[in-house]
Coordinates of C-alpha atoms and ligand atoms in Angstrom, one line a residue:
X903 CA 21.8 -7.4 23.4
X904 CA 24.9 -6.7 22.0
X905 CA 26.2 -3.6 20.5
X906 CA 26.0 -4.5 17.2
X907 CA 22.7 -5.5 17.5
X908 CA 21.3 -3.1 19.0
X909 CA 22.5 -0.4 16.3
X910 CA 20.6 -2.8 13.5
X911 CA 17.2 -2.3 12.7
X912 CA 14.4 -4.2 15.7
X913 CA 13.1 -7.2 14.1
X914 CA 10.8 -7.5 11.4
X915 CA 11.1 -3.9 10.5
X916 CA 13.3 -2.8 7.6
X917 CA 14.9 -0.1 5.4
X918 CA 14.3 0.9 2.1
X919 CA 17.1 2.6 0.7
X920 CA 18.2 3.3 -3.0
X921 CA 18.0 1.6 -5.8
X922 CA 14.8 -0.7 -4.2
X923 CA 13.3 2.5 -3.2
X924 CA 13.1 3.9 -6.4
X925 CA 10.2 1.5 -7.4
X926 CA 8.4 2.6 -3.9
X927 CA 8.6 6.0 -5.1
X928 CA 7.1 5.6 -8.7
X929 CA 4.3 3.1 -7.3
X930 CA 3.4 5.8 -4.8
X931 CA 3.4 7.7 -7.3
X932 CA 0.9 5.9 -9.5
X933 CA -1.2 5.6 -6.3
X934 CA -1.4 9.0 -6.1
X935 CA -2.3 9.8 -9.6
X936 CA -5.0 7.5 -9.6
X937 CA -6.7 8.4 -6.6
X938 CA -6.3 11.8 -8.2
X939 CA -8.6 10.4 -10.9
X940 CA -11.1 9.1 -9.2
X941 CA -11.4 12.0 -6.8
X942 CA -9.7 10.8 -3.7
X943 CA -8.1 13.3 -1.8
X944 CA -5.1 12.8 0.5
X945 CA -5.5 12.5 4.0
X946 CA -2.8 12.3 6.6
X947 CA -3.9 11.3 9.9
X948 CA -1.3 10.5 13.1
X949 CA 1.0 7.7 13.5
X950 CA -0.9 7.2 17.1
X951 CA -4.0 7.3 18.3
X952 CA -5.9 6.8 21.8
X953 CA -5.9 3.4 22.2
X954 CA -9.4 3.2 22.2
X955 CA -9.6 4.1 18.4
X956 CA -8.1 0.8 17.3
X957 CA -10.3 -1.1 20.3
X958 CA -12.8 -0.7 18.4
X959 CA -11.5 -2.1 15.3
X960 CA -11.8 -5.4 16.9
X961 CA -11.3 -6.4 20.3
X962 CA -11.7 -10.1 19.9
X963 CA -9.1 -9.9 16.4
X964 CA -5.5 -11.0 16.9
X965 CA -4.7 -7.4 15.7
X966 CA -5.9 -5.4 18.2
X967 CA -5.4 -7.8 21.3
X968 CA -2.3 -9.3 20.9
X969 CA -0.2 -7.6 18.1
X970 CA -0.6 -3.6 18.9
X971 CA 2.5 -1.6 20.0
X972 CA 0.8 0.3 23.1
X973 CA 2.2 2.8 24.8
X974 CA 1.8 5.6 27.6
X975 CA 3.2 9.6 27.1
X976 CA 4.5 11.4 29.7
X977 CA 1.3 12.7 30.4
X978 CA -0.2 9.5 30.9
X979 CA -1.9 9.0 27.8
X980 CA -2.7 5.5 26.8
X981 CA -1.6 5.2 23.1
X982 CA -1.2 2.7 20.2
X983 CA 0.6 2.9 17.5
X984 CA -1.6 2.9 14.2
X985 CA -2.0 -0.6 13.3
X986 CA -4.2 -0.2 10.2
X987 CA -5.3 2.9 8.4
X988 CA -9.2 2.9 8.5
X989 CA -10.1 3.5 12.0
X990 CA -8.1 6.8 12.1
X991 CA -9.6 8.1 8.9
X992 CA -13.2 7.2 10.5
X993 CA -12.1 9.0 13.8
X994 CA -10.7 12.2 11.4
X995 CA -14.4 12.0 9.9
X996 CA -16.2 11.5 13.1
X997 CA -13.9 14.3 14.7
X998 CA -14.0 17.2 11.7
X999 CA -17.5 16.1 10.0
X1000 CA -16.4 17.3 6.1
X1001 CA -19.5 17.0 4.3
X1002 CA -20.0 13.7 3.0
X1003 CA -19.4 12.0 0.4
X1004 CA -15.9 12.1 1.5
X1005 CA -13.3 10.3 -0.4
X1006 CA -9.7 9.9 1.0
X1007 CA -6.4 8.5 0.0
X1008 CA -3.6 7.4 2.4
X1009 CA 0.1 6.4 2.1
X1010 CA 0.9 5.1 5.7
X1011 CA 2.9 2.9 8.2
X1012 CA 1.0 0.6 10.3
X1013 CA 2.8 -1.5 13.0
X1014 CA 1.4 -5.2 14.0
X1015 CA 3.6 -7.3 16.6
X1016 CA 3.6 -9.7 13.8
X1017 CA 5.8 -13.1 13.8
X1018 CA 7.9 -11.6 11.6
X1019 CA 8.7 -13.8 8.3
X1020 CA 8.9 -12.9 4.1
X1021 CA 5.8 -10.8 3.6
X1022 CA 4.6 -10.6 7.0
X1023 CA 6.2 -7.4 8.8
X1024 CA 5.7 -5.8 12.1
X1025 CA 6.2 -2.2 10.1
X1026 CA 4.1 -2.3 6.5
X1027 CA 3.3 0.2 4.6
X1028 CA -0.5 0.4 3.1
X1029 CA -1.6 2.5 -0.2
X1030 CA -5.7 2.7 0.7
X1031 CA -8.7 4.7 0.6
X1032 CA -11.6 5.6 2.3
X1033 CA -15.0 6.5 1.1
X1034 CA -17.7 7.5 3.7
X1035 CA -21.1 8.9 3.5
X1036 CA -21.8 6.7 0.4
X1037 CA -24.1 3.4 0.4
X1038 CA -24.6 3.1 -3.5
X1039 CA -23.4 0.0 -4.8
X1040 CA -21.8 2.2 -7.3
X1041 CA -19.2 3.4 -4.8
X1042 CA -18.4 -0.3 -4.1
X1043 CA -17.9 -0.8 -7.5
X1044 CA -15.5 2.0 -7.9
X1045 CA -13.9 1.8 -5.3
X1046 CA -12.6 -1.9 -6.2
X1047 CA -12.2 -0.5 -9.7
X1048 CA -9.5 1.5 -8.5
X1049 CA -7.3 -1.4 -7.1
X1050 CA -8.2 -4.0 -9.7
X1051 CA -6.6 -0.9 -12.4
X1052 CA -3.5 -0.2 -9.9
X1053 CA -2.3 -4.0 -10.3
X1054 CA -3.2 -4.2 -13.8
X1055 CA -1.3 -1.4 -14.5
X1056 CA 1.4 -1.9 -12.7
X1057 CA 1.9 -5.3 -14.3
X1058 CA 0.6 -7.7 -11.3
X1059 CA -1.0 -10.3 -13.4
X1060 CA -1.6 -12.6 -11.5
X1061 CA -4.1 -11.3 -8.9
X1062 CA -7.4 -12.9 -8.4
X1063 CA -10.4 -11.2 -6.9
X1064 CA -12.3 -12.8 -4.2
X1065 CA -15.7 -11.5 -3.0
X1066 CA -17.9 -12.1 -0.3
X1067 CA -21.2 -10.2 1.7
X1068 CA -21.6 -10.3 5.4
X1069 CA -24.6 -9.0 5.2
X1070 CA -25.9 -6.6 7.7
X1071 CA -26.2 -5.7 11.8
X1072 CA -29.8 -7.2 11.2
X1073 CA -29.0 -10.7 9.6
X1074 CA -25.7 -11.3 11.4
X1075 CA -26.8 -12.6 15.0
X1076 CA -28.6 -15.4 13.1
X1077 CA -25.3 -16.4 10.9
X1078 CA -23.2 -16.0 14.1
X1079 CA -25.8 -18.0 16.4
X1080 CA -25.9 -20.9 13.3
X1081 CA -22.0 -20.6 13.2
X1082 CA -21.3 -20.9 17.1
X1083 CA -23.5 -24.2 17.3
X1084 CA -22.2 -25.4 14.4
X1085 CA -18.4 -25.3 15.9
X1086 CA -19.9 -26.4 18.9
X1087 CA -21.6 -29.3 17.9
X1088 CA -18.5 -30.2 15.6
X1089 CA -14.9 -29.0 16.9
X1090 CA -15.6 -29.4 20.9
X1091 CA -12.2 -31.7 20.9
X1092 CA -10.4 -29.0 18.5
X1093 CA -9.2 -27.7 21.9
X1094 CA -9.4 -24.6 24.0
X1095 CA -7.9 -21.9 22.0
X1096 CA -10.6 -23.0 19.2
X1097 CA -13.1 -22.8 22.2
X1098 CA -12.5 -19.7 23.4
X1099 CA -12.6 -18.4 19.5
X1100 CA -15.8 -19.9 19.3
X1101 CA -17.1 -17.7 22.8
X1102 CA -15.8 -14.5 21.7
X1103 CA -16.8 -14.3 18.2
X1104 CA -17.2 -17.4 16.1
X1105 CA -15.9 -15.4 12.6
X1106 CA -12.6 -15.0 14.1
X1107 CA -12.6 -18.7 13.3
X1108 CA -13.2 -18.7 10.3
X1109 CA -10.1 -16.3 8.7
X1110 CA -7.6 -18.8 11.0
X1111 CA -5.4 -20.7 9.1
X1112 CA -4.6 -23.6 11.6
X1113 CA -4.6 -26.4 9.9
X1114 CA -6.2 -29.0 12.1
X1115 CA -9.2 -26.7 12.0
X1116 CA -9.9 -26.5 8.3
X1117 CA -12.2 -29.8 8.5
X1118 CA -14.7 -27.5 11.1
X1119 CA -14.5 -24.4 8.7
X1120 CA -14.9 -26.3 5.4
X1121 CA -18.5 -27.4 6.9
X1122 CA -19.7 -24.1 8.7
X1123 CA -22.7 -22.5 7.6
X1124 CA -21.8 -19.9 5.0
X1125 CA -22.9 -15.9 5.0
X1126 CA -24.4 -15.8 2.1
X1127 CA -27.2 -17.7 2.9
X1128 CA -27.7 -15.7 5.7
X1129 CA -28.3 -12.6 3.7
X1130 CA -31.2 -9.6 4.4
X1131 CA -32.8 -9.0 0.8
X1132 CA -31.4 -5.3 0.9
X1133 CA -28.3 -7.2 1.3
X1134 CA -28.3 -9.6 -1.1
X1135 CA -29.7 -6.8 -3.4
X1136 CA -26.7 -4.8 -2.9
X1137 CA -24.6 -8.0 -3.6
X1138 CA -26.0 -8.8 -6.3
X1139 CA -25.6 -4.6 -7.6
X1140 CA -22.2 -4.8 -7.1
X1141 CA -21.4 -8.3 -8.9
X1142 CA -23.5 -6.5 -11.8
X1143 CA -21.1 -3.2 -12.0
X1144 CA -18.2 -5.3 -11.7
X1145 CA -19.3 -7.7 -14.4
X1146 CA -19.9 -4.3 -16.8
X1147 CA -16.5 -3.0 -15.9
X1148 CA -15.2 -6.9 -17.4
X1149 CA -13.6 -7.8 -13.7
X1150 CA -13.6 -11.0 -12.8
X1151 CA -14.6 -12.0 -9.3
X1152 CA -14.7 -15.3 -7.4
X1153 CA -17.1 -15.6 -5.0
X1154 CA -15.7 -16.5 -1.4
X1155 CA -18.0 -17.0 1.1
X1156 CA -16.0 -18.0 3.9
X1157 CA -14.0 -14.7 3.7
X1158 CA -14.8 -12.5 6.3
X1159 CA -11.1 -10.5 7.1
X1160 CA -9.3 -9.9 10.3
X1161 CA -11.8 -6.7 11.6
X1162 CA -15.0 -6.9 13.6
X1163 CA -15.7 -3.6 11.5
X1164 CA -16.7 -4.9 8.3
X1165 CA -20.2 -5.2 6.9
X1166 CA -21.9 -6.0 3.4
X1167 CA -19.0 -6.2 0.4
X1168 CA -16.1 -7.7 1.6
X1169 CA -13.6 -8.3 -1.2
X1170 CA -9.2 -9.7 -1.4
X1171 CA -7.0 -9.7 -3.7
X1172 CA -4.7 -12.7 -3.8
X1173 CA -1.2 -12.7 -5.3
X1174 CA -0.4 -16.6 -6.7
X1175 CA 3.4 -15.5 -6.9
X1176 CA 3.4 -15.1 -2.8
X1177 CA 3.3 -17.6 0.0
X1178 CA -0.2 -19.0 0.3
X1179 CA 0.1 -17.9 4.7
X1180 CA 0.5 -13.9 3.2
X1181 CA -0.9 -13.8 -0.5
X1182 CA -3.4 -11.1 0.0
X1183 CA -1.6 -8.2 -1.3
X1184 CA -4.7 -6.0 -0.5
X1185 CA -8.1 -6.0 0.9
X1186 CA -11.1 -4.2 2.2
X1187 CA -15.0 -3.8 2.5
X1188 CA -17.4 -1.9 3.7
X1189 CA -18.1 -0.3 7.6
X1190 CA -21.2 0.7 7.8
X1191 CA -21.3 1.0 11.2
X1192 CA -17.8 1.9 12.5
X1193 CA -18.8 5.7 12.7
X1194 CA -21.2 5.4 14.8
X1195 CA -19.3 3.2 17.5
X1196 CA -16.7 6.7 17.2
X1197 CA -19.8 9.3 18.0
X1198 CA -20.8 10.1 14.8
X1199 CA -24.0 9.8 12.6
X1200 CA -24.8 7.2 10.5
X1201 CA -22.0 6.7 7.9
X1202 CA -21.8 4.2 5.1
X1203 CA -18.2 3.5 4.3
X1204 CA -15.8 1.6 1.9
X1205 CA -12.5 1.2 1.5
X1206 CA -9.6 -1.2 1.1
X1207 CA -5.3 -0.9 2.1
X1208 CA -3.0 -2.7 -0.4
X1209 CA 0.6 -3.4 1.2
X1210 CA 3.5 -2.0 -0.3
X1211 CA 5.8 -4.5 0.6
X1212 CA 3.6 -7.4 -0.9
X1213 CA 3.2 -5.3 -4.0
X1214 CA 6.8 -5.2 -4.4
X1215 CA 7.4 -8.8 -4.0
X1216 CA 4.5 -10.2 -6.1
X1217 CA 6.5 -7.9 -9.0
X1218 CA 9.8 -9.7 -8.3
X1219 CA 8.6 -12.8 -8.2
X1220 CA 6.7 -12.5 -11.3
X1221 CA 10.2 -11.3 -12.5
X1222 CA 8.4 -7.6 -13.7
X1223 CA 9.5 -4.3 -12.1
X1224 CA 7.9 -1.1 -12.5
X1225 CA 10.2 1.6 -14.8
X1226 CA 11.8 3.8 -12.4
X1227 CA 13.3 6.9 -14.2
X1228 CA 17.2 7.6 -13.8
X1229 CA 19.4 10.3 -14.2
X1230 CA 19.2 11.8 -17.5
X1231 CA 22.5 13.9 -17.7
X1232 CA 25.7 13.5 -15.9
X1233 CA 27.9 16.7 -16.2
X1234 CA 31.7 15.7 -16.1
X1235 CA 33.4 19.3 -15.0
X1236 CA 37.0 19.4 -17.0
X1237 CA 37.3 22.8 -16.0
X1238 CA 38.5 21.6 -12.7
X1239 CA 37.0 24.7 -11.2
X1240 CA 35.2 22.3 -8.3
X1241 CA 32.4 24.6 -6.8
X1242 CA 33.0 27.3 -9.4
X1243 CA 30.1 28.8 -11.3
X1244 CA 30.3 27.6 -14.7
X1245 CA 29.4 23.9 -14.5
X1246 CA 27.3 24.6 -11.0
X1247 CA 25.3 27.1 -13.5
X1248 CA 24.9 24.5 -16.4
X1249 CA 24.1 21.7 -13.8
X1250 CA 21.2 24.3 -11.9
X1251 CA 20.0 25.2 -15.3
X1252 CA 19.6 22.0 -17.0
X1253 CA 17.6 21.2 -13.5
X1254 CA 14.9 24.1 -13.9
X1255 CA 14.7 22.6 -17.3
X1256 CA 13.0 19.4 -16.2
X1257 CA 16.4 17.1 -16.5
X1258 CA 17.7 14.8 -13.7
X1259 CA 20.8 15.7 -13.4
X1260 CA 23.4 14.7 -11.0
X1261 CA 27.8 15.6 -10.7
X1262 CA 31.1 14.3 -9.3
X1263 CA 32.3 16.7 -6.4
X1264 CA 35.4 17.8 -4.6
X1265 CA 37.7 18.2 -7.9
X1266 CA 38.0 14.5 -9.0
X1267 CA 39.9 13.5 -12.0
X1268 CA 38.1 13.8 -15.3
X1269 CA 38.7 10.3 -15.9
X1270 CA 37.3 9.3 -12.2
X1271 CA 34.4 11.3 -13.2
X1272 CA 33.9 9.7 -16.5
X1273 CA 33.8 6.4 -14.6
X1274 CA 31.1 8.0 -12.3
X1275 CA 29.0 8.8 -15.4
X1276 CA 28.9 5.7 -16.2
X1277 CA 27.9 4.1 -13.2
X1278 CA 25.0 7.0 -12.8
X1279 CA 23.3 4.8 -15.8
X1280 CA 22.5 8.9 -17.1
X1281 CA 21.6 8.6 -20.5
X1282 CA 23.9 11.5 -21.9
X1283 CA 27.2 13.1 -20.5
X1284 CA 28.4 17.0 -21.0
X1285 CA 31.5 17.6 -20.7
X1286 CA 32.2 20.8 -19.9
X1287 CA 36.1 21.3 -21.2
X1288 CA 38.4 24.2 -21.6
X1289 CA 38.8 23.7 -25.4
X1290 CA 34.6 23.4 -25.8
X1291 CA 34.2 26.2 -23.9
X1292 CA 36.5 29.0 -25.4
X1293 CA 34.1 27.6 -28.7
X1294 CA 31.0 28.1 -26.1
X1295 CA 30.4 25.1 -26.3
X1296 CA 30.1 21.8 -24.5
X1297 CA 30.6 17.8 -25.2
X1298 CA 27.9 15.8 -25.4
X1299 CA 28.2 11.7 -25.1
X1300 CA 25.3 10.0 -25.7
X1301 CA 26.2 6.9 -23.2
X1302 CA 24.0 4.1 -25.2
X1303 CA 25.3 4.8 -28.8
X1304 CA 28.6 6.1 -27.9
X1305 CA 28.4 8.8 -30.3
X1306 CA 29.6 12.2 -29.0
X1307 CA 29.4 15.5 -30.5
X1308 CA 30.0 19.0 -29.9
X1309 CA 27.1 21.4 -28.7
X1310 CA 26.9 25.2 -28.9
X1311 CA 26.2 25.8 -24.7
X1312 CA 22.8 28.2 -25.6
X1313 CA 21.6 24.6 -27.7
X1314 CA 22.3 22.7 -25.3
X1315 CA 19.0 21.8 -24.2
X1316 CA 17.0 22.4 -27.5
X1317 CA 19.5 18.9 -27.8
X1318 CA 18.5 17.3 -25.1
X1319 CA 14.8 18.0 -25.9
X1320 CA 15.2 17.1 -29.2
X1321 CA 16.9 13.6 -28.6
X1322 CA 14.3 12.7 -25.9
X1323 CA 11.7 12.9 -28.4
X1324 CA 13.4 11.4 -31.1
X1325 CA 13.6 8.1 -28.6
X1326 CA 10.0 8.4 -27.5
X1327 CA 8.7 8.0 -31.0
Ligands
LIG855 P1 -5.6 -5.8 6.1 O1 -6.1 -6.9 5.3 O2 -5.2 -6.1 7.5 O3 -6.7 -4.6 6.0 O4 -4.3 -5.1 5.4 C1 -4.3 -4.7 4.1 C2 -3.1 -5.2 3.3 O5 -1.9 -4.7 4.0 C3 -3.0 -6.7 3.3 O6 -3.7 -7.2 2.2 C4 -1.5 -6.8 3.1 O7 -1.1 -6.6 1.7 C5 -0.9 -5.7 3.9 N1 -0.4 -6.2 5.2 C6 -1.2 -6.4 6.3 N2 -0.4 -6.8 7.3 C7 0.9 -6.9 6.9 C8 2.1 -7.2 7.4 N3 2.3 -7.6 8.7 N4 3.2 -7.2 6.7 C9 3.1 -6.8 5.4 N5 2.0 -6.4 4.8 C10 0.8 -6.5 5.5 C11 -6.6 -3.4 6.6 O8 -5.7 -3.0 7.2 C12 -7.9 -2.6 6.4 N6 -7.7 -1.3 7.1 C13 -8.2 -2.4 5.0 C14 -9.4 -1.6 4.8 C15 -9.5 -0.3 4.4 N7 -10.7 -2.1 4.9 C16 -11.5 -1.0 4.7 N8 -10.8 0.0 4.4

């Protein structure tokens, strides 16, 4: 490896850096709020684990066995890096019991030895949450509430939901029993990787998207038919909230997602402005089992992770972007008086006020500085000048209009106030 490339970022990781992070930051943000609303707490589990944690994820997906970042400490510890957020937050559960329900948010990196292309990552960052100790329909409901809103409000129009049941550890060996003959009788010649698919865990099959075995998948037995009545109950429950809440769902039965985890509703959204190989820009379902398999009691759960990154490019390439407040005041210092106190004190105080402000520094030119505010895209400049100031006063340039008057320094952000309002009505 040469030099140079070893001081770039590893593949299929990347940076986010200013402006681009900006819209990170206020989609976070809106996360956040919203979770706020629907009473999700935060919850901010490690970046590692025991490997063992994520074994149990899903030993036969492509996930755990071939894409995990392993790893052993110094003390001989064999660790993974988290490559998804929900096994963790079950293991926190399992590990501090809180009294259920329990309803968590997350913000997180999760690393997959992924082949790295537009939308497909082998660092992403997920938005999810986690409800456990719940099995209500109603919390299934919600829970996919709160996504379908996120998009909406964040402008992503063009997201379809796609819904699906896989029933429960009762009904399942049948479906898996009909499905494993079914690719038996019908794919034999599809060759040995689709063979040894078939051995381990015929469902794995069916979220593949190799082409030449579409044909088998297209005919396979489907889940739904496979249904316990409690089940399909529950199904049905949860098309009937999501009916009264006006979301629209398609029914999907061949989606079963990339964990051995999930149980009952299973449920996608898919972005048409991405690639068709990584349009889900977020997912989930239920897991009503995975608490037990950590030690614990008998835990429904529910939750779903939404990528950032896909977030972020299903808004470019619908051409929309999320507003991502600027600067609202640059302060050009005329006094020349660099890290003297009277424009450090307007600058601090216009701060505690609530303003973003930001400066030039190191005793530029006035004129260099001018050319700074401008850049900042700050809404307003004060000039803080000799001649204003023996008047107490300061300049103010309103950067849109042009239009620049003269402000008595004690008004100064009565002004500002006033003019913000003045463009919010
Ligand atoms: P997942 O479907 O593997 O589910 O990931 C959730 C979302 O993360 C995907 O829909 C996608 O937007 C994003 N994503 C996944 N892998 C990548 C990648 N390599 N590069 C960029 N974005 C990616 C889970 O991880 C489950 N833990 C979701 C869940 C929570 N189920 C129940 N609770």
């Amino acid at each position: 490896m040469s030099r140079d490339e070893k001081f770039r970022a590893p593949k299929g990781v990347h940076d986010v850096l200013p402006p681009d992070s900006g819209q990170w930051a206020v989609i976070v943000a809106r996360f956040a709020e919203r979770a706020r609303r629907y009473g999700y707490g935060l919850a901010i589990t490690p970046m590692f684990e025991h490997v063992e944690v994520f074994q149990r994820v899903g030993e036969h997906t492509d996930v755990v066995s071939k894409e995990m970042y392993e790893l052993t400490d110094k003390g001989g510890r064999r660790l993974a890096l988290r490559p998804e957020g929900t096994a963790s937050v079950v293991r926190a559960y399992v590990e501090h019991r809180p009294a259920p329900p329990w309803k968590v948010w997350y913000v997180a990196p999760n690393f997959r030895y992924e082949r790295a292309q537009k939308g497909r990552y082998r660092q992403h960052w997920q938005l999810g949450v986690e409800a456990l100790g719940v099995s209500d329909a109603a919390v299934d409901v919600e829970v996919i509430a709160l996504l379908h809103g996120f998009y909406r409000d964040l402008g992503l129009t063009d997201v379809r939901l796609l819904l699906n049941s896989m029933g429960d550890a009762q009904t399942r060996p049948a479906f898996v029993a009909a499905l494993r003959a079914h690719f038996l009788a019908h794919g034999r010649a599809l060759g040995d990787e689709f063979l040894a698919r078939v051995d381990a865990n015929p469902m794995r099959v069916l979220d593949t998207k190799v082409e030449a075995w579409q044909d088998v998948i297209e005919s396979a037995p489907q889940l739904t038919a496979y249904l316990s009545d409690v089940a399909a109950a529950h199904f049905e429950q949860v098309q009937e909230g999501l009916r009264a809440l006006a979301i629209d769902v398609e029914l999907a039965p061949r989606l079963v997602r990339g964990f051995d985890y999930y149980t009952s509703t299973t449920f996608e959204f898919q972005s048409a402005a991405l690639d068709a190989a990584q349009n889900a820009v977020g997912g989930g379902g239920r897991y009503d089992g995975l608490a037990e398999e950590f030690g614990g009691p008998p835990t429904p759960g529910i939750g779903f992770g939404t990528g950032l990154e896909r977030i972020v490019l299903a808004l470019d390439a619908l051409g929309a972007s999320v507003d991502v407040p600027g600067i609202d005041v640059f302060v050009v210092d005329g006094l020349g008086d660099g890290a003297g106190t009277t424009v450090g004190t307007l600058v601090e105080a216009l701060r505690a006020e609530g303003f973003a402000v930001d400066r030039a520094y190191g005793g530029r030119s006035v004129k260099a500085q001018w050319k700074a505010a401008d850049k900042s895209g700050a809404a307003v400049t004060v000039m803080v000048g000799r001649d204003e100031l023996a008047r107490d006063a300061v300049a103010v340039k309103d950067l849109a209009s042009g239009e620049q008057v003269e402000v008595p320094r004690t008004g100064l952000v009565a002004w500002l106030m006033a003019r913000n309002e003045e463009i919010s009505r």
